[in-house]
PDB file of C-alpha atoms in Angstrom:
ATOM      1  CA  MET A   1     -75.549  53.738-189.436  1.00 63.00           C
ATOM      2  CA  ALA A   2     -74.941  52.579-185.866  1.00 87.00           C
ATOM      3  CA  LYS A   3     -72.765  49.654-184.854  1.00 86.00           C
ATOM      4  CA  GLU A   4     -73.410  47.662-181.717  1.00 89.00           C
ATOM      5  CA  ILE A   5     -70.261  46.195-180.182  1.00 92.00           C
ATOM      6  CA  GLU A   6     -71.283  44.086-177.233  1.00 95.00           C
ATOM      7  CA  ARG A   7     -69.870  41.396-174.979  1.00 97.00           C
ATOM      8  CA  LYS A   8     -72.155  39.113-173.019  1.00 97.00           C
ATOM      9  CA  PHE A   9     -71.490  37.196-169.792  1.00 98.00           C
ATOM     10  CA  LEU A  10     -73.327  34.986-167.341  1.00 98.00           C
ATOM     11  CA  VAL A  11     -73.807  36.523-163.908  1.00 98.00           C
ATOM     12  CA  ARG A  12     -72.757  34.752-160.732  1.00 96.00           C
ATOM     13  CA  GLY A  13     -73.716  35.533-157.177  1.00 94.00           C
ATOM     14  CA  ASN A  14     -75.726  38.496-155.965  1.00 96.00           C
ATOM     15  CA  GLY A  15     -73.018  41.144-155.556  1.00 95.00           C
ATOM     16  CA  TRP A  16     -74.736  43.315-158.170  1.00 97.00           C
ATOM     17  CA  ARG A  17     -78.147  43.310-156.501  1.00 96.00           C
ATOM     18  CA  GLY A  18     -79.235  46.505-154.818  1.00 95.00           C
ATOM     19  CA  MET A  19     -76.791  48.700-156.769  1.00 96.00           C
ATOM     20  CA  VAL A  20     -79.509  50.287-158.953  1.00 97.00           C
ATOM     21  CA  PRO A  21     -83.275  49.943-159.362  1.00 97.00           C
ATOM     22  CA  ALA A  22     -84.646  47.595-162.010  1.00 98.00           C
ATOM     23  CA  LYS A  23     -86.705  48.540-165.042  1.00 98.00           C
ATOM     24  CA  HIS A  24     -89.222  46.103-166.511  1.00 98.00           C
ATOM     25  CA  TYR A  25     -88.867  45.382-170.243  1.00 98.00           C
ATOM     26  CA  CYS A  26     -91.288  43.542-172.477  1.00 98.00           C
ATOM     27  CA  GLN A  27     -90.193  42.757-176.008  1.00 98.00           C
ATOM     28  CA  GLY A  28     -91.405  40.793-178.955  1.00 98.00           C
ATOM     29  CA  TYR A  29     -89.720  39.742-182.167  1.00 98.00           C
ATOM     30  CA  LEU A  30     -91.346  40.326-185.536  1.00 98.00           C
ATOM     31  CA  SER A  31     -88.439  38.552-187.261  1.00 96.00           C
ATOM     32  CA  THR A  32     -85.795  36.256-185.795  1.00 94.00           C
ATOM     33  CA  ILE A  33     -84.047  35.082-188.944  1.00 92.00           C
ATOM     34  CA  LYS A  34     -80.263  35.078-188.695  1.00 85.00           C
ATOM     35  CA  GLU A  35     -79.686  37.778-191.321  1.00 91.00           C
ATOM     36  CA  ARG A  36     -81.899  40.314-189.510  1.00 93.00           C
ATOM     37  CA  THR A  37     -83.901  40.541-186.338  1.00 96.00           C
ATOM     38  CA  VAL A  38     -86.735  42.996-185.843  1.00 98.00           C
ATOM     39  CA  ARG A  39     -87.691  43.700-182.241  1.00 98.00           C
ATOM     40  CA  VAL A  40     -90.391  45.805-180.589  1.00 98.00           C
ATOM     41  CA  ARG A  41     -89.629  46.763-176.988  1.00 98.00           C
ATOM     42  CA  CYS A  42     -91.523  48.607-174.241  1.00 98.00           C
ATOM     43  CA  CYS A  43     -90.290  49.990-170.952  1.00 98.00           C
ATOM     44  CA  GLY A  44     -92.701  52.134-168.987  1.00 96.00           C
ATOM     45  CA  ASN A  45     -94.043  54.866-171.264  1.00 97.00           C
ATOM     46  CA  GLU A  46     -91.330  54.396-173.891  1.00 98.00           C
ATOM     47  CA  ALA A  47     -91.105  52.009-176.832  1.00 98.00           C
ATOM     48  CA  TRP A  48     -88.692  51.269-179.681  1.00 98.00           C
ATOM     49  CA  LEU A  49     -88.485  49.385-182.935  1.00 98.00           C
ATOM     50  CA  THR A  50     -85.019  47.871-183.450  1.00 97.00           C
ATOM     51  CA  ILE A  51     -83.534  46.183-186.510  1.00 97.00           C
ATOM     52  CA  LYS A  52     -80.234  44.299-186.166  1.00 95.00           C
ATOM     53  CA  SER A  53     -78.015  42.612-188.731  1.00 94.00           C
ATOM     54  CA  THR A  54     -76.106  39.348-188.461  1.00 91.00           C
ATOM     55  CA  THR A  55     -73.453  39.421-185.740  1.00 87.00           C
ATOM     56  CA  GLN A  56     -69.844  39.377-186.920  1.00 87.00           C
ATOM     57  CA  GLY A  57     -67.739  38.508-183.874  1.00 89.00           C
ATOM     58  CA  ILE A  58     -69.199  40.876-181.263  1.00 90.00           C
ATOM     59  CA  THR A  59     -70.299  43.561-183.757  1.00 92.00           C
ATOM     60  CA  ARG A  60     -73.470  44.106-185.746  1.00 92.00           C
ATOM     61  CA  THR A  61     -75.353  46.933-187.413  1.00 94.00           C
ATOM     62  CA  GLU A  62     -78.259  48.285-185.393  1.00 95.00           C
ATOM     63  CA  PHE A  63     -81.060  50.720-186.177  1.00 96.00           C
ATOM     64  CA  GLU A  64     -83.363  51.835-183.346  1.00 97.00           C
ATOM     65  CA  TYR A  65     -86.364  54.168-183.520  1.00 97.00           C
ATOM     66  CA  PRO A  66     -88.783  55.401-180.854  1.00 98.00           C
ATOM     67  CA  ILE A  67     -92.400  54.452-181.584  1.00 98.00           C
ATOM     68  CA  PRO A  68     -95.721  55.126-179.816  1.00 98.00           C
ATOM     69  CA  PRO A  69     -96.041  52.802-176.789  1.00 98.00           C
ATOM     70  CA  ASP A  70     -99.642  51.832-177.648  1.00 97.00           C
ATOM     71  CA  GLU A  71     -98.541  50.675-181.099  1.00 98.00           C
ATOM     72  CA  ALA A  72     -95.607  48.760-179.626  1.00 98.00           C
ATOM     73  CA  ARG A  73     -97.859  46.978-177.122  1.00 97.00           C
ATOM     74  CA  TYR A  74    -100.245  46.035-179.949  1.00 98.00           C
ATOM     75  CA  MET A  75     -97.381  44.619-182.044  1.00 98.00           C
ATOM     76  CA  ILE A  76     -96.033  42.650-179.081  1.00 98.00           C
ATOM     77  CA  GLN A  77     -99.453  41.231-178.255  1.00 97.00           C
ATOM     78  CA  HIS A  78    -100.717  40.504-181.784  1.00 98.00           C
ATOM     79  CA  LEU A  79     -97.762  40.250-184.192  1.00 98.00           C
ATOM     80  CA  ALA A  80     -94.725  39.037-182.267  1.00 98.00           C
ATOM     81  CA  GLU A  81     -93.410  35.487-182.138  1.00 96.00           C
ATOM     82  CA  GLN A  82     -94.081  33.641-178.886  1.00 94.00           C
ATOM     83  CA  PRO A  83     -93.069  33.537-176.118  1.00 95.00           C
ATOM     84  CA  ILE A  84     -92.616  37.230-175.382  1.00 96.00           C
ATOM     85  CA  ILE A  85     -89.325  38.137-173.711  1.00 98.00           C
ATOM     86  CA  GLU A  86     -89.842  39.765-170.313  1.00 98.00           C
ATOM     87  CA  LYS A  87     -87.049  40.800-168.032  1.00 98.00           C
ATOM     88  CA  TYR A  88     -85.832  43.148-165.368  1.00 98.00           C
ATOM     89  CA  ARG A  89     -82.876  45.246-166.463  1.00 98.00           C
ATOM     90  CA  TYR A  90     -80.344  46.790-164.108  1.00 98.00           C
ATOM     91  CA  CYS A  91     -77.969  49.383-165.648  1.00 98.00           C
ATOM     92  CA  ILE A  92     -74.849  49.566-163.494  1.00 98.00           C
ATOM     93  CA  PRO A  93     -72.189  52.195-164.324  1.00 97.00           C
ATOM     94  CA  LEU A  94     -68.743  50.851-163.467  1.00 95.00           C
ATOM     95  CA  ASN A  95     -65.206  51.759-164.581  1.00 92.00           C
ATOM     96  CA  GLY A  96     -66.433  54.038-167.376  1.00 93.00           C
ATOM     97  CA  LEU A  97     -68.834  51.444-168.830  1.00 96.00           C
ATOM     98  CA  VAL A  98     -72.479  50.576-168.237  1.00 97.00           C
ATOM     99  CA  TRP A  99     -73.212  46.945-167.436  1.00 98.00           C
ATOM    100  CA  GLU A 100     -76.751  45.920-168.354  1.00 98.00           C
ATOM    101  CA  ILE A 101     -77.862  42.955-166.282  1.00 98.00           C
ATOM    102  CA  ASP A 102     -80.957  41.190-167.585  1.00 98.00           C
ATOM    103  CA  GLU A 103     -82.857  38.978-165.155  1.00 98.00           C
ATOM    104  CA  PHE A 104     -85.284  37.050-167.348  1.00 98.00           C
ATOM    105  CA  LEU A 105     -88.853  36.135-166.460  1.00 98.00           C
ATOM    106  CA  GLY A 106     -91.434  33.695-167.816  1.00 96.00           C
ATOM    107  CA  ALA A 107     -90.096  30.909-170.049  1.00 96.00           C
ATOM    108  CA  ASN A 108     -86.546  32.216-169.474  1.00 97.00           C
ATOM    109  CA  GLN A 109     -86.801  32.492-165.674  1.00 97.00           C
ATOM    110  CA  GLY A 110     -83.510  31.677-163.958  1.00 97.00           C
ATOM    111  CA  LEU A 111     -81.306  33.144-166.686  1.00 98.00           C
ATOM    112  CA  ILE A 112     -79.278  36.210-165.696  1.00 98.00           C
ATOM    113  CA  VAL A 113     -76.973  37.731-168.310  1.00 98.00           C
ATOM    114  CA  ALA A 114     -74.781  40.850-168.251  1.00 98.00           C
ATOM    115  CA  GLU A 115     -73.972  42.806-171.406  1.00 97.00           C
ATOM    116  CA  VAL A 116     -71.524  45.615-171.876  1.00 97.00           C
ATOM    117  CA  GLU A 117     -71.346  47.811-174.978  1.00 94.00           C
ATOM    118  CA  LEU A 118     -67.918  48.887-176.163  1.00 95.00           C
ATOM    119  CA  ASN A 119     -66.593  51.575-178.508  1.00 91.00           C
ATOM    120  CA  HIS A 120     -64.202  49.123-180.198  1.00 91.00           C
ATOM    121  CA  ALA A 121     -64.113  45.324-180.306  1.00 91.00           C
ATOM    122  CA  GLN A 122     -60.555  45.342-178.888  1.00 92.00           C
ATOM    123  CA  ASP A 123     -61.399  47.494-175.841  1.00 93.00           C
ATOM    124  CA  GLU A 124     -60.045  46.105-172.581  1.00 92.00           C
ATOM    125  CA  ILE A 125     -62.569  45.786-169.770  1.00 95.00           C
ATOM    126  CA  ILE A 126     -62.282  45.222-166.040  1.00 94.00           C
ATOM    127  CA  LEU A 127     -64.640  42.419-165.086  1.00 96.00           C
ATOM    128  CA  PRO A 128     -66.659  42.964-161.895  1.00 96.00           C
ATOM    129  CA  GLU A 129     -66.576  40.144-159.332  1.00 96.00           C
ATOM    130  CA  TRP A 130     -70.104  39.063-160.276  1.00 97.00           C
ATOM    131  CA  ILE A 131     -69.221  38.384-163.920  1.00 97.00           C
ATOM    132  CA  GLY A 132     -68.940  34.717-164.833  1.00 97.00           C
ATOM    133  CA  GLU A 133     -68.368  32.874-168.098  1.00 98.00           C
ATOM    134  CA  GLU A 134     -68.330  34.875-171.331  1.00 97.00           C
ATOM    135  CA  VAL A 135     -71.084  33.780-173.717  1.00 98.00           C
ATOM    136  CA  SER A 136     -70.674  36.408-176.468  1.00 96.00           C
ATOM    137  CA  ASP A 137     -70.123  33.679-179.073  1.00 93.00           C
ATOM    138  CA  ASP A 138     -72.944  31.411-177.896  1.00 96.00           C
ATOM    139  CA  PRO A 139     -76.100  32.150-179.925  1.00 93.00           C
ATOM    140  CA  ARG A 140     -78.320  30.439-177.323  1.00 96.00           C
ATOM    141  CA  TYR A 141     -78.027  33.613-175.256  1.00 97.00           C
ATOM    142  CA  TYR A 142     -79.246  36.007-177.972  1.00 95.00           C
ATOM    143  CA  ASN A 143     -82.601  37.383-176.869  1.00 95.00           C
ATOM    144  CA  SER A 144     -83.987  36.584-180.320  1.00 95.00           C
ATOM    145  CA  ASN A 145     -83.049  32.903-179.881  1.00 95.00           C
ATOM    146  CA  LEU A 146     -84.627  32.753-176.424  1.00 97.00           C
ATOM    147  CA  VAL A 147     -87.981  32.963-178.215  1.00 96.00           C
ATOM    148  CA  SER A 148     -87.612  29.702-180.159  1.00 95.00           C
ATOM    149  CA  LYS A 149     -85.534  27.943-177.484  1.00 96.00           C
ATOM    150  CA  PRO A 150     -86.339  29.397-174.038  1.00 97.00           C
ATOM    151  CA  PHE A 151     -83.913  28.822-171.181  1.00 97.00           C
ATOM    152  CA  SER A 152     -86.493  26.552-169.464  1.00 95.00           C
ATOM    153  CA  GLN A 153     -86.102  24.063-172.345  1.00 95.00           C
ATOM    154  CA  TRP A 154     -82.296  23.706-172.195  1.00 96.00           C
TER     155      TRP A 154
END
């Protein structure tokens, strides 16, 4: 059973732009209830089904499985809650960690968030200059919550 230990921050400035190419992600949620989220995600010719538990601090249980991309696209189009989450993701390796910067599109346009996964909740991290306010404890920034309350409605 995998554990996801993740901190989340707002991004400031453009110092991160141009460091790596972006990948386009499209994801839909089959369940967004607090106790468990079920997400279908596509990126290029790959797709995954992900189930996550309730977050405790910055940790939660996560199960992720590759699935056929055609099936994932069908689920996103016909079964997922609306709106669909679309974003560009930039994976920037820095100081032994990988920072995932998500630049949201559509109903969440204008929101840019950086996430970093850790091995332990207590791990010290060096914050890049383009990292702003930490929002790990703010549920508004969970992708699953951006479906029911998109950034454009804040």
